[in-house]
Amino acid sequence: MKRIVCTEPHQFKVVETEIPVRTEKEALVKVKRVGICGTDLHAYQGNQPFFTYPRVLGHELSGYIAEAPESHSNLHKGNQVSIIPYIECGHCIACRKGKTNCCTDMRVMGVHIDGGMSEVIAVPLDHLLDTSGLSLDEAAMVEPLSIGAHAVSRAHVQKEDVVLVIGAGPIGLGVMAFAKESGATVIGMDISDERLDFAKKWANIDYTINGANSPLETLQTLTKEDLPTIVFDATGNVNSMEEAFHYPAHGGKLVYVGLVKSHLTFFNPEFHKKELTLLGSRNATKEDFYKVIEMLKSKKIDLELYITHRTSFEEMPKAFQQWLNPKERVIKAVIEI
């Protein structure tokens, strides 16, 4: 079979290798769709903090089961599946508390271990979810949308909240959609008017703010000086993440969904005065995946506009470099195998 390996920053190589041999606790999956996210782009550029080379990228995955243990009652050959790419240890303190998404020995497919840019992969059975009733595109998008669902769940967004989401990329869009689904008033912020227009149309948010044009003053006007009760930063940009401390209301929450390979600093008296709650949101849980699957099945999320670019497995290395160009206007790119 073929797989695509990121051998070093800015370098992909298509290689021939043996089809993996599964264990009794695994299934073989024919990968049909691979979504591209910020983690993949950062790894390719050499600035993903948890990454080593060489590595097979890809963790937004869907496909069909090619081989599974006959004794398994729920998953069989031919079933369409979505993959939970976070391989937890199962026994650390986080896992014991049900927070498998932040396991102390987390191995994320495509980051810590090889991912899904491969024609066939072996996946633990308990990390496969039946996605019959969804398209292959929808099944591959369950993972990135689950990141947003988890962040909103972690922040306990309520309908009386005023939510600011900074960053209108794929993850930020998911946060906006799920915050809106929770009934909150949602404000989107980005430095691209084009992305903000897309966010308003796709996620049905209430207001947009260009972060380059006096955002604090605009927020104060929109909220009648109260400021948002919950702020999510999904940019992965150090300057944005530090500026985000200015935006929550007194008694509010700041949630970091994005990740940056850097230290962050803030002015402690302001943080203390507001009695802010600072939260990190990492990955997603199986419950988040189930929530996204149900929303996709009920057509509460439309992916027709969300997926803007696609390419074949063979053309991916060439297309990937193009997707880094802002002029390409990529929201979400997908590889078809």
XYZ file of C-alpha atoms in Angstrom:
337
model
C 0.000 0.000 0.000
C 0.955 3.675 -0.267
C 1.399 6.243 2.462
C 2.601 9.843 2.511
C 5.336 10.647 5.020
C 6.372 14.101 6.220
C 10.087 13.350 6.408
C 11.107 16.816 7.613
C 9.624 20.332 7.551
C 8.349 21.233 4.066
C 9.012 17.748 2.704
C 6.546 14.961 1.814
C 7.466 11.568 0.374
C 5.132 8.920 -1.073
C 6.333 5.470 0.019
C 5.281 1.863 -0.544
C 4.901 -0.226 2.590
C 3.248 -3.405 3.846
C -0.397 -3.396 4.897
C -0.387 -3.296 8.716
C -1.171 -6.407 10.728
C -3.946 -5.778 13.232
C -4.213 -7.107 16.772
C -7.367 -8.705 18.190
C -8.326 -5.314 19.615
C -7.951 -3.516 16.292
C -9.630 -3.243 12.913
C -8.086 -2.449 9.560
C -9.647 0.613 7.969
C -9.503 1.623 4.318
C -9.070 5.384 4.606
C -11.233 7.322 2.135
C -11.110 10.910 3.427
C -8.419 12.868 5.281
C -9.195 16.388 6.464
C -6.368 18.897 6.787
C -6.205 21.076 9.900
C -3.940 23.633 11.517
C -1.991 20.898 13.304
C -1.031 19.382 9.937
C -0.047 22.772 8.536
C 2.037 23.589 11.617
C 3.737 20.187 11.529
C 4.573 20.633 7.861
C 6.066 24.056 8.620
C 8.028 22.765 11.607
C 6.271 24.619 14.435
C 3.970 22.012 15.999
C 5.110 21.625 19.643
C 4.342 17.901 20.073
C 5.781 16.741 16.758
C 8.765 14.626 15.638
C 9.879 13.539 12.174
C 9.412 11.449 10.122
C 5.652 11.231 10.596
C 2.537 10.263 8.641
C 0.099 13.138 9.121
C -3.683 13.003 9.217
C -6.167 12.675 12.074
C -9.462 13.874 10.553
C -10.420 10.534 9.067
C -13.206 8.436 7.629
C -13.313 5.190 5.725
C -14.571 1.614 5.657
C -13.640 -1.349 7.816
C -11.601 -3.781 5.743
C -11.061 -6.358 8.477
C -12.289 -6.744 12.060
C -12.516 -9.527 14.650
C -15.545 -11.716 13.981
C -16.373 -11.671 17.672
C -17.010 -7.923 17.701
C -20.763 -7.316 17.816
C -20.999 -3.717 16.592
C -18.382 -3.191 13.901
C -18.037 -5.397 10.832
C -16.325 -5.465 7.475
C -17.816 -2.815 5.202
C -19.056 -0.501 7.942
C -18.381 3.185 7.356
C -16.569 4.702 10.324
C -15.159 7.886 11.775
C -11.969 7.598 13.800
C -11.216 9.002 17.253
C -7.498 9.721 16.782
C -6.574 10.252 20.446
C -5.018 7.055 21.808
C -5.101 7.279 25.605
C -3.328 5.053 28.138
C -6.517 4.198 30.042
C -5.046 4.199 33.543
C -3.527 7.646 34.340
C -5.296 10.128 36.603
C -6.953 11.902 33.655
C -8.198 8.634 32.157
C -9.472 7.440 35.548
C -11.500 10.639 35.809
C -12.970 10.163 32.325
C -10.832 12.884 30.765
C -9.216 10.656 28.163
C -8.823 13.708 25.920
C -5.950 14.972 28.101
C -4.302 11.666 29.034
C -0.842 12.087 30.576
C 0.578 9.760 27.913
C -1.585 10.897 25.004
C -0.661 9.661 21.549
C -2.510 11.526 18.814
C -2.561 9.917 15.395
C -0.682 12.083 12.942
C 1.211 13.866 15.735
C 2.792 11.487 18.273
C 2.197 8.352 16.177
C 1.572 7.842 12.472
C -1.764 9.044 11.169
C -4.130 8.478 8.298
C -2.410 9.653 5.101
C -2.255 5.997 4.220
C -4.426 3.676 2.188
C -4.973 1.309 5.137
C -4.438 1.813 8.877
C -4.937 -0.262 12.022
C -7.170 1.393 14.643
C -8.285 0.236 18.102
C -11.891 -0.941 17.910
C -12.989 1.349 20.713
C -11.761 4.342 18.675
C -14.075 3.640 15.733
C -17.572 5.097 15.474
C -20.218 3.839 13.052
C -21.166 6.717 10.757
C -23.749 5.030 8.557
C -26.170 7.708 7.424
C -23.392 10.266 6.948
C -21.350 10.953 3.839
C -17.629 10.199 3.875
C -16.979 13.944 3.957
C -19.245 14.379 6.980
C -17.673 11.426 8.764
C -14.183 12.922 8.307
C -15.338 16.271 9.695
C -16.655 14.771 12.951
C -13.239 15.124 14.601
C -12.561 18.831 13.923
C -16.133 19.757 14.789
C -15.821 17.765 18.016
C -12.992 20.090 19.085
C -15.458 22.978 19.033
C -18.172 20.942 20.719
C -15.767 20.010 23.517
C -14.670 23.614 24.072
C -18.267 24.791 24.368
C -19.078 21.937 26.744
C -15.986 22.645 28.826
C -17.001 26.296 29.227
C -20.597 25.346 30.137
C -22.039 27.831 27.666
C -25.615 28.826 28.537
C -28.231 30.695 26.539
C -27.783 33.828 28.674
C -24.071 34.023 27.817
C -22.485 36.494 25.446
C -19.699 34.559 23.739
C -16.743 35.936 21.813
C -14.884 33.528 19.523
C -11.538 34.807 18.269
C -10.384 33.116 15.077
C -12.700 32.188 12.199
C -10.729 29.184 10.996
C -12.196 25.650 10.994
C -11.911 25.168 14.775
C -13.200 28.634 15.621
C -16.121 28.116 13.252
C -16.999 24.928 15.111
C -16.893 26.762 18.436
C -19.182 29.442 16.995
C -21.651 26.874 15.683
C -21.908 24.976 18.963
C -22.042 28.133 21.080
C -24.887 29.333 18.875
C -26.580 25.939 19.162
C -26.436 26.390 22.955
C -28.559 29.517 22.600
C -25.865 32.075 23.429
C -25.318 35.397 21.707
C -22.186 34.840 19.627
C -19.646 37.374 18.389
C -16.955 36.321 15.923
C -13.595 38.082 15.688
C -10.925 37.762 13.002
C -8.677 40.064 10.997
C -10.181 38.830 7.715
C -13.497 40.393 6.712
C -13.952 37.576 4.221
C -13.691 34.922 6.946
C -16.029 36.927 9.170
C -18.619 37.104 6.389
C -18.314 33.341 5.999
C -18.697 32.816 9.762
C -21.858 34.891 9.889
C -23.363 32.946 7.014
C -22.218 29.462 8.028
C -22.499 29.568 11.829
C -25.377 32.084 11.944
C -23.545 34.204 14.534
C -24.975 37.479 15.764
C -22.105 39.947 15.312
C -18.639 40.151 13.786
C -15.636 42.281 14.724
C -12.461 42.874 12.752
C -9.686 42.438 15.305
C -7.529 45.020 13.552
C -10.046 47.834 14.147
C -10.324 48.796 17.855
C -11.891 45.480 18.938
C -12.141 46.323 22.656
C -14.102 49.491 22.008
C -16.411 47.647 19.616
C -16.977 44.893 22.175
C -17.816 47.461 24.846
C -20.373 49.052 22.520
C -21.971 45.743 21.580
C -22.214 44.573 25.193
C -23.133 47.948 26.724
C -19.786 47.991 28.577
C -20.320 44.526 30.129
C -17.955 42.623 27.786
C -18.478 38.936 26.873
C -19.066 36.426 29.647
C -17.043 33.767 27.803
C -14.145 34.296 25.381
C -12.686 31.514 23.245
C -9.380 31.992 21.445
C -8.944 29.573 18.550
C -6.137 31.377 16.747
C -2.939 29.690 17.888
C -1.390 33.151 17.733
C 0.581 34.383 20.747
C -0.381 38.037 20.326
C -4.068 37.242 19.990
C -3.985 34.877 22.962
C -2.397 37.500 25.216
C -4.742 40.246 24.011
C -7.685 37.960 24.763
C -7.211 38.626 28.501
C -8.682 42.102 27.953
C -11.973 40.860 26.540
C -13.850 38.801 29.194
C -16.324 40.422 31.566
C -15.758 40.565 35.305
C -16.402 37.052 36.565
C -15.991 35.735 33.028
C -14.065 32.909 31.409
C -11.220 32.768 28.906
C -10.836 29.473 27.061
C -7.786 28.617 24.976
C -8.759 26.241 22.190
C -5.760 27.048 20.021
C -2.201 25.998 20.792
C 0.983 28.017 20.397
C 4.600 26.978 20.859
C 5.405 29.849 23.197
C 5.046 31.261 26.694
C 2.022 33.461 27.394
C 1.992 36.369 29.828
C -0.769 38.497 31.334
C -1.141 41.411 33.754
C -2.001 39.765 37.049
C -3.845 42.697 38.717
C -6.346 42.819 35.833
C -6.797 39.047 35.918
C -7.282 39.135 39.687
C -9.595 42.148 39.652
C -11.960 40.423 37.228
C -11.694 37.054 39.020
C -11.347 35.439 35.620
C -11.454 31.709 35.005
C -8.756 30.532 32.597
C -9.384 27.215 30.839
C -7.567 25.044 28.341
C -9.578 22.879 25.965
C -7.768 19.915 24.440
C -9.043 17.417 21.874
C -12.513 15.948 22.502
C -14.257 13.053 24.233
C -16.318 10.252 22.727
C -19.435 12.066 23.964
C -18.445 15.099 21.892
C -18.073 12.875 18.829
C -21.550 11.420 19.380
C -23.020 14.916 19.709
C -21.485 16.010 16.410
C -22.654 12.864 14.622
C -26.223 13.466 15.776
C -26.108 17.108 14.696
C -24.804 16.112 11.274
C -27.500 13.480 10.916
C -30.177 16.019 11.830
C -28.708 18.478 9.294
C -28.065 21.132 11.946
C -24.571 21.520 10.485
C -24.084 21.991 6.746
C -20.668 21.073 5.365
C -21.324 22.075 1.756
C -19.653 25.470 2.267
C -17.294 24.351 5.053
C -15.179 22.132 2.767
C -13.647 24.528 0.256
C -10.747 22.537 -1.241
C -10.093 18.920 -2.097
C -7.489 16.869 -3.901
C -6.509 13.286 -4.621
C -4.038 11.233 -2.592
C -1.485 11.386 -5.402
C -1.721 15.167 -5.841
C -1.702 15.980 -2.118
C 1.985 16.959 -1.729
C 1.653 19.568 -4.477
C -1.729 20.830 -3.270
C -0.599 21.049 0.364
C 1.978 23.723 -0.418
C -0.659 25.725 -2.291
C -3.070 25.548 0.653
C -0.546 27.475 2.773
C -1.063 30.510 0.550
C -3.682 32.859 2.082
C -4.801 33.752 -1.432
C -6.169 30.223 -1.764
C -8.820 31.142 0.843
C -8.877 27.681 2.362
C -11.453 27.015 5.064
C -11.211 23.223 5.091
C -9.301 21.001 2.676
C -9.932 17.285 2.196
C -7.887 14.501 0.597
C -9.826 11.803 -1.260
C -8.310 8.314 -1.376
